[in-house]
Amino acid sequence: MATNPVGTAPAATETIEERFRRLETQWRAETGHLSSSSKIVGHPAFREIIRMGTVVIPLMLRDLEQQPRLWVWALPEITGDDPVPVAHRGDIVKMTAAWLDWAKEHGYR
Amino acid sequence: MERLEALFPRLCGTAYRITSPASDVYNCIAWAAGDTARWWWPGDPTRTYWPDGVPRLETLAAFRDAFATLDYDACEQADPETGFEKIALFADAEGRPTHAARQLSDGTWTSKLGLSEDIQHGLADLVGDVYGSVVLILKRVAPPSVLETKV
């Protein structure tokens, strides 16, 4: 499936969460059928979300409280931290739990 | 259904069916391997699971070796054989692996579609622009638990 350019929507009135959700929707629509982690994290919308920086951390953590998500692949790049034990890498449920513990320790919850 | 058929046009008019909700927890390689707890891919080791000792390369050889850790070996044909489990590996035109499907006891196949749902389908139904073609069939002796469920 073709990858569409990101950031094409009018941004003047878009909130941070609206921009985040717009990019998430595009990312999931264009990579949701893929298994390649390199293609999933390399997608332009995913890269744009990471470039939004720390403002998206609470949004990602809120999603992780609902269910395990691949935001666990974005958070290390945004935070410069990685609380996931080596033995749990690739286990998205345990990676999610590690990031929610990290959130408590860092005052996000 | 329309979303899947747009991606995989050969599903149109077949008896395929969705067999699970979407999940970020596991992918097609994990599902083929019988693991619904981890995301199998040979990429960044901080993000994904890949069997110890197998090169983290997006090559057919590395994927064959990953399934060899589960006692799968290459075979010639995809037809069902009593007492054996089979996996089909898909690759793009450059030979890069894209997808894996696992054969069910009735000869149909089951696939986890990336972050999306599991489906039951015919093997050729997923051939096309997205996953490319089937490039390797693997098989192993079915573990006793699988044989019991087939009875």
XYZ file of N, CA, C and O in Angstrom, chain A residues 27-83:
228
model
N -0.937 6.094 10.309
C 0.071 5.053 10.537
C -0.564 3.665 10.586
O -0.096 2.738 9.918
N -1.657 3.527 11.344
C -2.290 2.220 11.458
C -2.926 1.781 10.134
O -2.902 0.605 9.782
N -3.486 2.738 9.403
C -4.115 2.391 8.128
C -3.084 1.872 7.131
O -3.370 0.987 6.325
N -1.883 2.435 7.194
C -0.888 2.103 6.172
C 0.110 1.028 6.599
O 0.869 0.531 5.771
N 0.110 0.667 7.894
C 1.035 -0.383 8.338
C 0.318 -1.507 9.084
O 0.968 -2.482 9.473
N -0.994 -1.386 9.286
C -1.711 -2.333 10.142
C -1.662 -3.767 9.674
O -1.903 -4.683 10.457
N -1.331 -3.979 8.416
C -1.284 -5.335 7.872
C 0.152 -5.879 7.844
O 0.377 -6.986 7.363
N 1.116 -5.094 8.338
C 2.529 -5.482 8.243
C 3.027 -6.115 9.532
O 2.568 -5.776 10.624
N 4.014 -6.990 9.400
C 4.673 -7.585 10.566
C 6.071 -7.018 10.777
O 6.643 -7.172 11.856
N 6.627 -6.383 9.761
C 7.994 -5.896 9.846
C 8.094 -4.706 10.794
O 7.565 -3.625 10.514
N 8.791 -4.901 11.905
C 8.937 -3.798 12.868
C 9.694 -2.637 12.244
O 9.421 -1.479 12.566
N 10.619 -2.926 11.354
C 11.387 -1.838 10.738
C 10.491 -0.982 9.844
O 10.609 0.256 9.831
N 9.554 -1.624 9.131
C 8.625 -0.845 8.308
C 7.614 -0.105 9.175
O 7.210 1.023 8.864
N 7.196 -0.726 10.261
C 6.198 -0.100 11.134
C 6.778 1.145 11.807
O 6.151 2.205 11.801
N 7.980 1.035 12.359
C 8.552 2.205 13.049
C 9.179 3.194 12.065
O 9.396 4.346 12.408
N 9.430 2.740 10.858
C 9.996 3.641 9.856
C 8.956 4.420 9.078
O 9.307 5.296 8.275
N 7.680 4.128 9.305
C 6.626 4.830 8.568
C 6.672 6.332 8.886
O 6.863 6.727 10.039
N 6.480 7.177 7.882
C 6.603 8.628 8.103
C 5.681 9.162 9.203
O 6.083 10.081 9.940
N 4.481 8.620 9.340
C 3.576 9.125 10.384
C 4.087 8.748 11.774
O 3.970 9.534 12.722
N 4.667 7.555 11.893
C 5.240 7.142 13.182
C 6.437 8.026 13.520
O 6.599 8.466 14.668
N 7.262 8.309 12.507
C 8.421 9.191 12.743
C 7.958 10.593 13.141
O 8.558 11.246 13.985
N 6.862 11.046 12.530
C 6.352 12.378 12.852
C 5.828 12.422 14.289
O 6.022 13.418 14.997
N 5.189 11.339 14.709
C 4.718 11.272 16.106
C 5.914 11.370 17.048
O 5.870 12.099 18.046
N 6.972 10.656 16.744
C 8.155 10.714 17.606
C 8.743 12.123 17.619
O 9.154 12.640 18.668
N 8.719 12.773 16.469
C 9.253 14.154 16.409
C 8.395 15.136 17.216
O 8.871 16.215 17.554
N 7.150 14.773 17.509
C 6.322 15.650 18.351
C 6.891 15.746 19.756
O 6.600 16.705 20.484
N 7.674 14.746 20.149
C 8.407 14.829 21.413
C 7.586 14.474 22.638
O 6.581 13.752 22.553
N 8.000 15.033 23.772
C 7.464 14.598 25.061
C 5.984 14.933 25.249
O 5.353 14.357 26.139
N 5.439 15.813 24.440
C 4.011 16.150 24.600
C 3.105 14.952 24.327
O 1.954 14.944 24.773
N 3.606 13.962 23.607
C 2.748 12.802 23.303
C 2.862 11.696 24.354
O 2.089 10.730 24.311
N 3.788 11.839 25.284
C 3.957 10.773 26.284
C 2.666 10.509 27.054
O 2.239 9.345 27.170
N 1.990 11.538 27.596
C 0.736 11.241 28.325
C -0.318 10.572 27.445
O -1.084 9.728 27.929
N -0.361 10.927 26.186
C -1.343 10.317 25.282
C -1.022 8.835 25.068
O -1.920 7.982 25.080
N 0.255 8.544 24.876
C 0.648 7.145 24.706
C 0.395 6.341 25.980
O -0.114 5.209 25.922
N 0.706 6.929 27.124
C 0.501 6.215 28.391
C -0.986 5.952 28.635
O -1.369 4.886 29.134
N -1.823 6.911 28.269
C -3.266 6.709 28.412
C -3.722 5.515 27.557
O -4.513 4.685 27.986
N -3.197 5.432 26.350
C -3.525 4.285 25.489
C -3.032 2.975 26.099
O -3.731 1.951 26.067
N -1.826 3.006 26.652
C -1.255 1.782 27.227
C -2.046 1.312 28.439
O -2.068 0.117 28.750
N -2.685 2.267 29.150
C -3.527 1.868 30.284
C -4.753 1.093 29.803
O -5.318 0.292 30.550
N -5.150 1.316 28.559
C -6.328 0.634 28.013
C -5.990 -0.761 27.507
O -6.741 -1.708 27.721
N -4.859 -0.866 26.812
C -4.446 -2.164 26.266
C -3.013 -2.066 25.768
O -2.524 -0.967 25.505
N -2.333 -3.209 25.644
C -0.953 -3.195 25.125
C -0.917 -2.600 23.709
O -1.758 -2.943 22.873
N 0.049 -1.731 23.480
C 0.142 -1.050 22.191
C 1.603 -0.954 21.765
O 2.515 -0.999 22.583
N 1.806 -0.728 20.490
C 3.180 -0.589 19.980
C 3.800 0.755 20.310
O 4.927 1.026 19.880
N 3.106 1.570 21.108
C 3.767 2.795 21.599
C 5.014 2.450 22.407
O 5.888 3.298 22.581
N 5.071 1.194 22.881
C 6.276 0.794 23.632
C 7.512 0.835 22.732
O 8.636 0.834 23.244
N 7.308 0.856 21.419
C 8.444 0.976 20.503
C 8.835 2.445 20.288
O 9.939 2.728 19.813
N 7.933 3.361 20.579
C 8.212 4.791 20.380
C 8.775 5.438 21.636
O 9.622 6.345 21.550
N 8.312 4.999 22.796
C 8.671 5.681 24.043
C 10.185 5.730 24.306
O 10.675 6.759 24.787
N 10.950 4.679 24.011
C 12.400 4.809 24.248
C 13.036 5.943 23.434
O 13.920 6.645 23.933
N 12.578 6.118 22.209
C 13.149 7.188 21.372
C 12.767 8.564 21.904
O 13.547 9.506 21.824
N 11.559 8.683 22.433
C 11.086 9.987 22.909
C 11.694 10.330 24.263
O 12.096 11.469 24.505
N 11.775 9.332 25.139
C 12.219 9.595 26.511
C 13.715 9.434 26.696
O 14.284 9.943 27.667
N 14.371 8.686 25.821
C 15.782 8.367 26.016
C 15.972 7.329 27.112
O 17.084 7.110 27.578
N 14.889 6.711 27.518
C 14.911 5.737 28.608
C 14.404 4.402 28.067
O 13.756 4.359 27.020
N 14.704 3.316 28.773
C 14.130 2.027 28.399
C 14.035 1.141 29.632
O 15.011 0.504 30.027
N 12.853 1.108 30.243
C 12.690 0.340 31.491
C 12.431 -1.148 31.270
O 12.222 -1.871 32.239
